[in-house]
Amino acid sequence: IINMKNLILMLLVIVISCKQKSSSHEEKYAVPTYKKKAQDPSRHKLFQKYIKENDTEQFNRLAGDLELALQYDELLHYSIQMANRNNTPKAYYNIYSVLSNPSDGTSFKNLDAKTRNLALYNLIKSYELGYDRAKTDIDEIFGEGKKHEKSEYYLLQYSK
């Protein structure tokens, strides 16, 4: 009987330690937080709320989750709404970023003229509205410190 109790006790210890290992294994390979947020069905309502309330901080956080999760179509959709409704610099930059980095790997220089002009409009508009990160991209495209047209010029070129 003592051997039977020891055997049951040993089996119980093994089962508990296996559960602990399994749990730490799950934590090690857990889905990143940004991916969970990007897949959360309530994000649609959150985006609409942030756009309606012009809550740029929360909008940018959630948009960043979409960007990290490579959900560019959805990022473009909400960024267009935020830019059009609230004239938000980062939203314009998001639009530029998605348009200038197509999933087929086309380089910016090889984009068709309309897409390139629309991307440039959004990039320069984001800079005109105060998004300093856009300056790096502008310098890459036009050359550091070189002159470029205002955003409206590229919008007009796009509409031709």
PDB file of N, CA, C and O in Angstrom, residues 1-17:
ATOM      1  N   ILE A   1       0.830  -1.188   0.000  1.00  0.00           N
ATOM      2  CA  ILE A   1       0.000   0.000   0.000  1.00  0.00           C
ATOM      3  C   ILE A   1       0.878   1.255   0.000  1.00  0.00           C
ATOM      4  O   ILE A   1       0.542   2.209  -0.672  1.00  0.00           O
ATOM      5  N   ILE A   2       1.963   1.232   0.694  1.00  0.00           N
ATOM      6  CA  ILE A   2       2.863   2.389   0.709  1.00  0.00           C
ATOM      7  C   ILE A   2       3.431   2.614  -0.679  1.00  0.00           C
ATOM      8  O   ILE A   2       3.512   3.738  -1.149  1.00  0.00           O
ATOM      9  N   ASN A   3       3.779   1.551  -1.375  1.00  0.00           N
ATOM     10  CA  ASN A   3       4.304   1.691  -2.732  1.00  0.00           C
ATOM     11  C   ASN A   3       3.250   2.286  -3.666  1.00  0.00           C
ATOM     12  O   ASN A   3       3.580   3.047  -4.560  1.00  0.00           O
ATOM     13  N   MET A   4       2.015   1.899  -3.465  1.00  0.00           N
ATOM     14  CA  MET A   4       0.924   2.430  -4.290  1.00  0.00           C
ATOM     15  C   MET A   4       0.743   3.924  -4.040  1.00  0.00           C
ATOM     16  O   MET A   4       0.556   4.691  -4.965  1.00  0.00           O
ATOM     17  N   LYS A   5       0.839   4.372  -2.790  1.00  0.00           N
ATOM     18  CA  LYS A   5       0.724   5.790  -2.455  1.00  0.00           C
ATOM     19  C   LYS A   5       1.881   6.568  -3.073  1.00  0.00           C
ATOM     20  O   LYS A   5       1.690   7.651  -3.612  1.00  0.00           O
ATOM     21  N   ASN A   6       3.085   6.002  -3.010  1.00  0.00           N
ATOM     22  CA  ASN A   6       4.249   6.668  -3.603  1.00  0.00           C
ATOM     23  C   ASN A   6       4.096   6.783  -5.113  1.00  0.00           C
ATOM     24  O   ASN A   6       4.459   7.800  -5.701  1.00  0.00           O
ATOM     25  N   LEU A   7       3.580   5.750  -5.722  1.00  0.00           N
ATOM     26  CA  LEU A   7       3.381   5.746  -7.175  1.00  0.00           C
ATOM     27  C   LEU A   7       2.358   6.815  -7.576  1.00  0.00           C
ATOM     28  O   LEU A   7       2.584   7.581  -8.523  1.00  0.00           O
ATOM     29  N   ILE A   8       1.274   6.911  -6.859  1.00  0.00           N
ATOM     30  CA  ILE A   8       0.244   7.914  -7.145  1.00  0.00           C
ATOM     31  C   ILE A   8       0.820   9.315  -6.925  1.00  0.00           C
ATOM     32  O   ILE A   8       0.604  10.220  -7.728  1.00  0.00           O
ATOM     33  N   LEU A   9       1.574   9.502  -5.855  1.00  0.00           N
ATOM     34  CA  LEU A   9       2.191  10.784  -5.571  1.00  0.00           C
ATOM     35  C   LEU A   9       3.166  11.177  -6.687  1.00  0.00           C
ATOM     36  O   LEU A   9       3.183  12.323  -7.149  1.00  0.00           O
ATOM     37  N   MET A  10       3.967  10.221  -7.150  1.00  0.00           N
ATOM     38  CA  MET A  10       4.918  10.497  -8.239  1.00  0.00           C
ATOM     39  C   MET A  10       4.179  10.863  -9.528  1.00  0.00           C
ATOM     40  O   MET A  10       4.578  11.790 -10.237  1.00  0.00           O
ATOM     41  N   LEU A  11       3.109  10.162  -9.848  1.00  0.00           N
ATOM     42  CA  LEU A  11       2.322  10.474 -11.040  1.00  0.00           C
ATOM     43  C   LEU A  11       1.708  11.866 -10.940  1.00  0.00           C
ATOM     44  O   LEU A  11       1.697  12.618 -11.920  1.00  0.00           O
ATOM     45  N   LEU A  12       1.241  12.212  -9.770  1.00  0.00           N
ATOM     46  CA  LEU A  12       0.662  13.532  -9.558  1.00  0.00           C
ATOM     47  C   LEU A  12       1.711  14.629  -9.758  1.00  0.00           C
ATOM     48  O   LEU A  12       1.459  15.644 -10.417  1.00  0.00           O
ATOM     49  N   VAL A  13       2.909  14.435  -9.249  1.00  0.00           N
ATOM     50  CA  VAL A  13       3.998  15.400  -9.409  1.00  0.00           C
ATOM     51  C   VAL A  13       4.359  15.541 -10.895  1.00  0.00           C
ATOM     52  O   VAL A  13       4.573  16.643 -11.401  1.00  0.00           O
ATOM     53  N   ILE A  14       4.408  14.434 -11.617  1.00  0.00           N
ATOM     54  CA  ILE A  14       4.746  14.456 -13.046  1.00  0.00           C
ATOM     55  C   ILE A  14       3.687  15.219 -13.830  1.00  0.00           C
ATOM     56  O   ILE A  14       4.011  16.062 -14.672  1.00  0.00           O
ATOM     57  N   VAL A  15       2.424  14.959 -13.551  1.00  0.00           N
ATOM     58  CA  VAL A  15       1.332  15.634 -14.256  1.00  0.00           C
ATOM     59  C   VAL A  15       1.394  17.145 -14.001  1.00  0.00           C
ATOM     60  O   VAL A  15       1.283  17.951 -14.921  1.00  0.00           O
ATOM     61  N   ILE A  16       1.606  17.541 -12.756  1.00  0.00           N
ATOM     62  CA  ILE A  16       1.672  18.964 -12.418  1.00  0.00           C
ATOM     63  C   ILE A  16       2.863  19.625 -13.104  1.00  0.00           C
ATOM     64  O   ILE A  16       2.742  20.700 -13.681  1.00  0.00           O
ATOM     65  N   SER A  17       4.012  18.971 -13.085  1.00  0.00           N
ATOM     66  CA  SER A  17       5.192  19.580 -13.720  1.00  0.00           C
ATOM     67  C   SER A  17       5.022  19.661 -15.232  1.00  0.00           C
ATOM     68  O   SER A  17       5.492  20.608 -15.858  1.00  0.00           O
TER      69      SER A  17
END
